[in-house]
PDB file of N, CA and C in Angstrom:
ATOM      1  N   UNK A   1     123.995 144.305 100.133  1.00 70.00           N
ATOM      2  CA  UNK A   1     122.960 143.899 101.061  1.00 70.00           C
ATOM      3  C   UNK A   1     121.857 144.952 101.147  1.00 70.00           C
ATOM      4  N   UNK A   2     122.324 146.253 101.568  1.00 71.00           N
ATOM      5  CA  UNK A   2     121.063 146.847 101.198  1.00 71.00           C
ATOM      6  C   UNK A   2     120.348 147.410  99.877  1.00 71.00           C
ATOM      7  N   UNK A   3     120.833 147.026  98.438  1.00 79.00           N
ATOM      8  CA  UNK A   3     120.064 146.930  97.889  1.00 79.00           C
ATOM      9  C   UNK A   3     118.786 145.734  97.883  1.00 79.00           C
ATOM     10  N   UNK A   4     119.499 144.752  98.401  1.00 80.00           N
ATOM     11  CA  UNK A   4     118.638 143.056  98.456  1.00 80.00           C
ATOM     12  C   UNK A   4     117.444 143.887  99.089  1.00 80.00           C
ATOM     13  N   UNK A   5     117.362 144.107 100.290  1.00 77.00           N
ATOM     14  CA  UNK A   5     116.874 144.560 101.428  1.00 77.00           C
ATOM     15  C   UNK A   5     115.680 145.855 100.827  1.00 77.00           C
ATOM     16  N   UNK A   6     115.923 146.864  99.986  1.00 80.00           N
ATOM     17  CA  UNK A   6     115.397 147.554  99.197  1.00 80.00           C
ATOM     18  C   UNK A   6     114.628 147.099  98.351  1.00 80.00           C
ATOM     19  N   UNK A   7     114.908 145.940  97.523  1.00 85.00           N
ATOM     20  CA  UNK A   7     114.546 145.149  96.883  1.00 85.00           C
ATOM     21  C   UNK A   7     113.156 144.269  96.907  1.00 85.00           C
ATOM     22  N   UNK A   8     113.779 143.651  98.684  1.00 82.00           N
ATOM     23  CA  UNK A   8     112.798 143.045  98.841  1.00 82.00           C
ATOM     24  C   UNK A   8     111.775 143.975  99.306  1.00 82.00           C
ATOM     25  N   UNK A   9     111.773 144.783 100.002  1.00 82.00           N
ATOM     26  CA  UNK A   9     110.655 145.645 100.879  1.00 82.00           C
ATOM     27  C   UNK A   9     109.770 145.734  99.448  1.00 82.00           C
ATOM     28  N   UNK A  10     110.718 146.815  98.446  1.00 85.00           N
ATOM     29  CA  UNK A  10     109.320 146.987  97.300  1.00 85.00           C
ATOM     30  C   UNK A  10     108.519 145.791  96.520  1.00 85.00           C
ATOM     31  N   UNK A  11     109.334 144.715  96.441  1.00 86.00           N
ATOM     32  CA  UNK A  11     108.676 143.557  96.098  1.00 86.00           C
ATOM     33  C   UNK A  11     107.218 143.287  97.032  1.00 86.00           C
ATOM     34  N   UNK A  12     107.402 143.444  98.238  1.00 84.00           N
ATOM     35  CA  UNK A  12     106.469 143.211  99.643  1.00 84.00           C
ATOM     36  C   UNK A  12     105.499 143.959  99.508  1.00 84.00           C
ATOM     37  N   UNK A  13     105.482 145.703  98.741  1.00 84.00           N
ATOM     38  CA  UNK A  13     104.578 146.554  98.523  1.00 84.00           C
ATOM     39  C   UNK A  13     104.141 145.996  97.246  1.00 84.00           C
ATOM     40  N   UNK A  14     104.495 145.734  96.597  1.00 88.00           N
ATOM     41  CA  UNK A  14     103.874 145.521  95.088  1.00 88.00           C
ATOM     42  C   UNK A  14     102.606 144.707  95.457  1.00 88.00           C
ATOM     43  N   UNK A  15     103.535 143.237  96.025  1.00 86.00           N
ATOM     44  CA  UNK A  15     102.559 142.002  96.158  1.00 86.00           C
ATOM     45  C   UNK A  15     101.120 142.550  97.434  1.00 86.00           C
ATOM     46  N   UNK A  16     101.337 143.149  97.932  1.00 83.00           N
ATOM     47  CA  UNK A  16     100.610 143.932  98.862  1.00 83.00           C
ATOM     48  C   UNK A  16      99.485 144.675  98.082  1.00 83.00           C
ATOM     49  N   UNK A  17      99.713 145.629  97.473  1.00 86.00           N
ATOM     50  CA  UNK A  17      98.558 146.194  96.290  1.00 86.00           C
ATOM     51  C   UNK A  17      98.421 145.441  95.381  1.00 86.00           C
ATOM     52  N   UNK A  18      98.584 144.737  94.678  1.00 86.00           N
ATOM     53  CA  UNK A  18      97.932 143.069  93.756  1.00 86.00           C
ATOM     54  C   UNK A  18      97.176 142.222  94.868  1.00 86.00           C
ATOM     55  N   UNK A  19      97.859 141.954  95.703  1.00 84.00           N
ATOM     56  CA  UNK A  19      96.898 140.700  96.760  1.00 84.00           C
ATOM     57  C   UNK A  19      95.180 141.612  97.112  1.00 84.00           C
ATOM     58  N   UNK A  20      95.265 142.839  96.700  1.00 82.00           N
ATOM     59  CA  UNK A  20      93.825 143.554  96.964  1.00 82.00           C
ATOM     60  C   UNK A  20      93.094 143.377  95.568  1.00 82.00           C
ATOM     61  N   UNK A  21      93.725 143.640  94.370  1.00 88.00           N
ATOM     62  CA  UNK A  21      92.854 143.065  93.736  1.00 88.00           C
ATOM     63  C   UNK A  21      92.765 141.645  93.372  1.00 88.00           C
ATOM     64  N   UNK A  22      93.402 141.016  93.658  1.00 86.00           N
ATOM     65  CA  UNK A  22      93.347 139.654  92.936  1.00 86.00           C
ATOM     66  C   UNK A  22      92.608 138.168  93.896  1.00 86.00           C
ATOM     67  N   UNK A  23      93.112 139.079  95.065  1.00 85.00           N
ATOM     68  CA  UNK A  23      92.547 137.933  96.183  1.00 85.00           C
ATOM     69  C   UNK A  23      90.975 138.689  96.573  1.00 85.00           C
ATOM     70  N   UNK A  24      90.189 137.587  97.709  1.00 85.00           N
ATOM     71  CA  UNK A  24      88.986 138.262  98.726  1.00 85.00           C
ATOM     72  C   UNK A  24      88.885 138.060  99.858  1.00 85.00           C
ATOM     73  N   UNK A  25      88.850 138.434 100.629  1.00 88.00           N
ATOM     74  CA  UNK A  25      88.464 137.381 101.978  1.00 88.00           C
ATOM     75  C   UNK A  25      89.690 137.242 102.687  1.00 88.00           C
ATOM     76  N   UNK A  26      89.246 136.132 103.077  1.00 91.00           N
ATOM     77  CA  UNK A  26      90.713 135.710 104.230  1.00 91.00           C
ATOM     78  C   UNK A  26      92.038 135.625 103.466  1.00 91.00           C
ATOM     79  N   UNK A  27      92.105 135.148 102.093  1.00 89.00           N
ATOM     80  CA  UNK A  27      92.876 134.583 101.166  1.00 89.00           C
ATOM     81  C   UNK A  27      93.461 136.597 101.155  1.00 89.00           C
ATOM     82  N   UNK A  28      93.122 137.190 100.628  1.00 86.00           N
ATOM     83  CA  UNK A  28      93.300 138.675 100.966  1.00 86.00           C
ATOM     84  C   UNK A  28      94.321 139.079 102.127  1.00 86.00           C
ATOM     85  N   UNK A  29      93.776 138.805 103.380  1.00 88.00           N
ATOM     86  CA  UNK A  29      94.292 138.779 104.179  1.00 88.00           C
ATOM     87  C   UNK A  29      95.499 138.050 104.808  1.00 88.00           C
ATOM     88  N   UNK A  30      95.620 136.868 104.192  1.00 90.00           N
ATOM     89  CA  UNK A  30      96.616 135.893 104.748  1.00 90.00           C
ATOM     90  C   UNK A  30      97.967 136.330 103.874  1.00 90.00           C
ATOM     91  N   UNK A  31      98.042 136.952 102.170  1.00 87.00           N
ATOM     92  CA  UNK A  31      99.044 137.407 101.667  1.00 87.00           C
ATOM     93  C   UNK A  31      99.017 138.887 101.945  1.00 87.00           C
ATOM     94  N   UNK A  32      98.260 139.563 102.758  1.00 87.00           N
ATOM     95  CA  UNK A  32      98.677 141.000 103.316  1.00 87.00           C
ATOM     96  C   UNK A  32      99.653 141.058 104.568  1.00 87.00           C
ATOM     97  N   UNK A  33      99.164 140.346 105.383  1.00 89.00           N
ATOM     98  CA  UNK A  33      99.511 139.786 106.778  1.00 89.00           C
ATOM     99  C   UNK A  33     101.502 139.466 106.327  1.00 89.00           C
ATOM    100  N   UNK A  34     101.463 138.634 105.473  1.00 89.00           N
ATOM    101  CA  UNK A  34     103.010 137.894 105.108  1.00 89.00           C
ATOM    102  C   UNK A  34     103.729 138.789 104.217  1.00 89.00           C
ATOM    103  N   UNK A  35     103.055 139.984 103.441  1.00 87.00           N
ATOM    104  CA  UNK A  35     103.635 140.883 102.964  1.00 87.00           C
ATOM    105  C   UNK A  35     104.421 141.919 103.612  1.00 87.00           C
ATOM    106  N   UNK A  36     103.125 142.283 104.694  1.00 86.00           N
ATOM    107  CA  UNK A  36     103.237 143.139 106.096  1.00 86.00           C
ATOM    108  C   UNK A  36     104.753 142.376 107.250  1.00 86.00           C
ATOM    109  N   UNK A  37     104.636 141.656 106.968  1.00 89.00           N
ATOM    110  CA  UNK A  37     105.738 141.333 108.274  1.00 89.00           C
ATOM    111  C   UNK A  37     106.672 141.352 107.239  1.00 89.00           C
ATOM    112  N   UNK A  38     107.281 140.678 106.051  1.00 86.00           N
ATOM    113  CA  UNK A  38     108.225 140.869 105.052  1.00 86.00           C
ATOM    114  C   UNK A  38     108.834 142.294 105.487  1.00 86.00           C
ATOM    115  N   UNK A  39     107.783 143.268 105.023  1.00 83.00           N
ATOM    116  CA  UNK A  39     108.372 144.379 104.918  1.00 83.00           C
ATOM    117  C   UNK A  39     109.131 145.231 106.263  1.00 83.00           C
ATOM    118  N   UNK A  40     108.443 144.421 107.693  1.00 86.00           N
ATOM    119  CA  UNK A  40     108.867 145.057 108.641  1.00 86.00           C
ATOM    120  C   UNK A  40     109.893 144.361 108.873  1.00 86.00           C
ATOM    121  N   UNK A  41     110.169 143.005 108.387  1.00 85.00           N
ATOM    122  CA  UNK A  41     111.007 142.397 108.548  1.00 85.00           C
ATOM    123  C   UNK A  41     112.847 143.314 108.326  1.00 85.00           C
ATOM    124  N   UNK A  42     112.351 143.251 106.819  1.00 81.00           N
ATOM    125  CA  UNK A  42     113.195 144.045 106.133  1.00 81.00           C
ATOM    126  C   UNK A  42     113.671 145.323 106.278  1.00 81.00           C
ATOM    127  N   UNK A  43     112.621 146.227 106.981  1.00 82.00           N
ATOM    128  CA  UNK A  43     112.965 147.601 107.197  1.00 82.00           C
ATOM    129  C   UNK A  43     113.607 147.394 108.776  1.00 82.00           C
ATOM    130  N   UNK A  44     113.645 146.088 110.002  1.00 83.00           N
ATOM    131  CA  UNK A  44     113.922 145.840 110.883  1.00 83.00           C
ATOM    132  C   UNK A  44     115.743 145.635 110.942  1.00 83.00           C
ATOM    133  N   UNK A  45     115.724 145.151 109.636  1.00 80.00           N
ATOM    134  CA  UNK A  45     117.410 144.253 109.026  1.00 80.00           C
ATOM    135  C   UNK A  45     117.894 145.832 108.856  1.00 80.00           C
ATOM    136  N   UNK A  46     117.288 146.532 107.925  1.00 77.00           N
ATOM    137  CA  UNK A  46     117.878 147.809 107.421  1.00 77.00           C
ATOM    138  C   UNK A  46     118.573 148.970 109.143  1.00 77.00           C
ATOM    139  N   UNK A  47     117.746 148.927 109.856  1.00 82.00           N
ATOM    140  CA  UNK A  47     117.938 149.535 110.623  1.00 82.00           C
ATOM    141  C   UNK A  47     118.493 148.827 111.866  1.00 82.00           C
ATOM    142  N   UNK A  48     118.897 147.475 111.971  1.00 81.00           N
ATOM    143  CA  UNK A  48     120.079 147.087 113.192  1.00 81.00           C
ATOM    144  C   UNK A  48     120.915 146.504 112.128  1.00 81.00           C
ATOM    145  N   UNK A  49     121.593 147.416 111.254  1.00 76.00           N
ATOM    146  CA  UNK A  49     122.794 147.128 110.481  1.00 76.00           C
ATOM    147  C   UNK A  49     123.876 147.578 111.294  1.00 76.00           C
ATOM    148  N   UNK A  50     124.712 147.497 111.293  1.00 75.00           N
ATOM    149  CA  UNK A  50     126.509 147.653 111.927  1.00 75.00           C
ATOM    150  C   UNK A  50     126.717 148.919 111.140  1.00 75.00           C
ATOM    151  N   UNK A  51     126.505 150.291 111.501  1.00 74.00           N
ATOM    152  CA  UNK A  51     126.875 151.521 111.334  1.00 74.00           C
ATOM    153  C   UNK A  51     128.497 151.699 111.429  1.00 74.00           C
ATOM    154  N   UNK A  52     129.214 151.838 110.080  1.00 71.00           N
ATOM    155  CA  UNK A  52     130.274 152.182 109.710  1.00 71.00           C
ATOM    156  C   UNK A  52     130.809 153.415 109.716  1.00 71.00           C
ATOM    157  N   UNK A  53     131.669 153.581 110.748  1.00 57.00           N
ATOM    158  CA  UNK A  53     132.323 155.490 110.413  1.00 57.00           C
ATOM    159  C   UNK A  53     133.021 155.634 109.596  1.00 57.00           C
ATOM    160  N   UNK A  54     133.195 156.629 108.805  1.00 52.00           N
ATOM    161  CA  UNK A  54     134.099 156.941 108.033  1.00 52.00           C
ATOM    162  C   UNK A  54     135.283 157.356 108.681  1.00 52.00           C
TER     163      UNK A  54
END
């Protein structure tokens, strides 16, 4: 799981620096916006995981 989670976040950055060059405008903005929450999404999952003691 947390590789998925790793996974996805950098996927979220990638598409994040491409959506600047490839998009303009609002269109720009609307796949930054959905990249942006992805990633907080993901870094949100990463950090209320069920902490295991050894």
């Amino acid at each position: 799981m947390k590789s998925l989670l790793w996974l996805v976040l950098a996927l979220a950055a990638i598409v994040n620096v491409a959506s600047s060059f490839a998009f303009g405008g609002i269109e720009q903005i609307l796949v930054s916006s959905v990249t942006g929450l992805t990633a907080i999404a993901a870094t949100a999952l990463y950090l209320t995981r069920d902490r295991r003691t050894a």
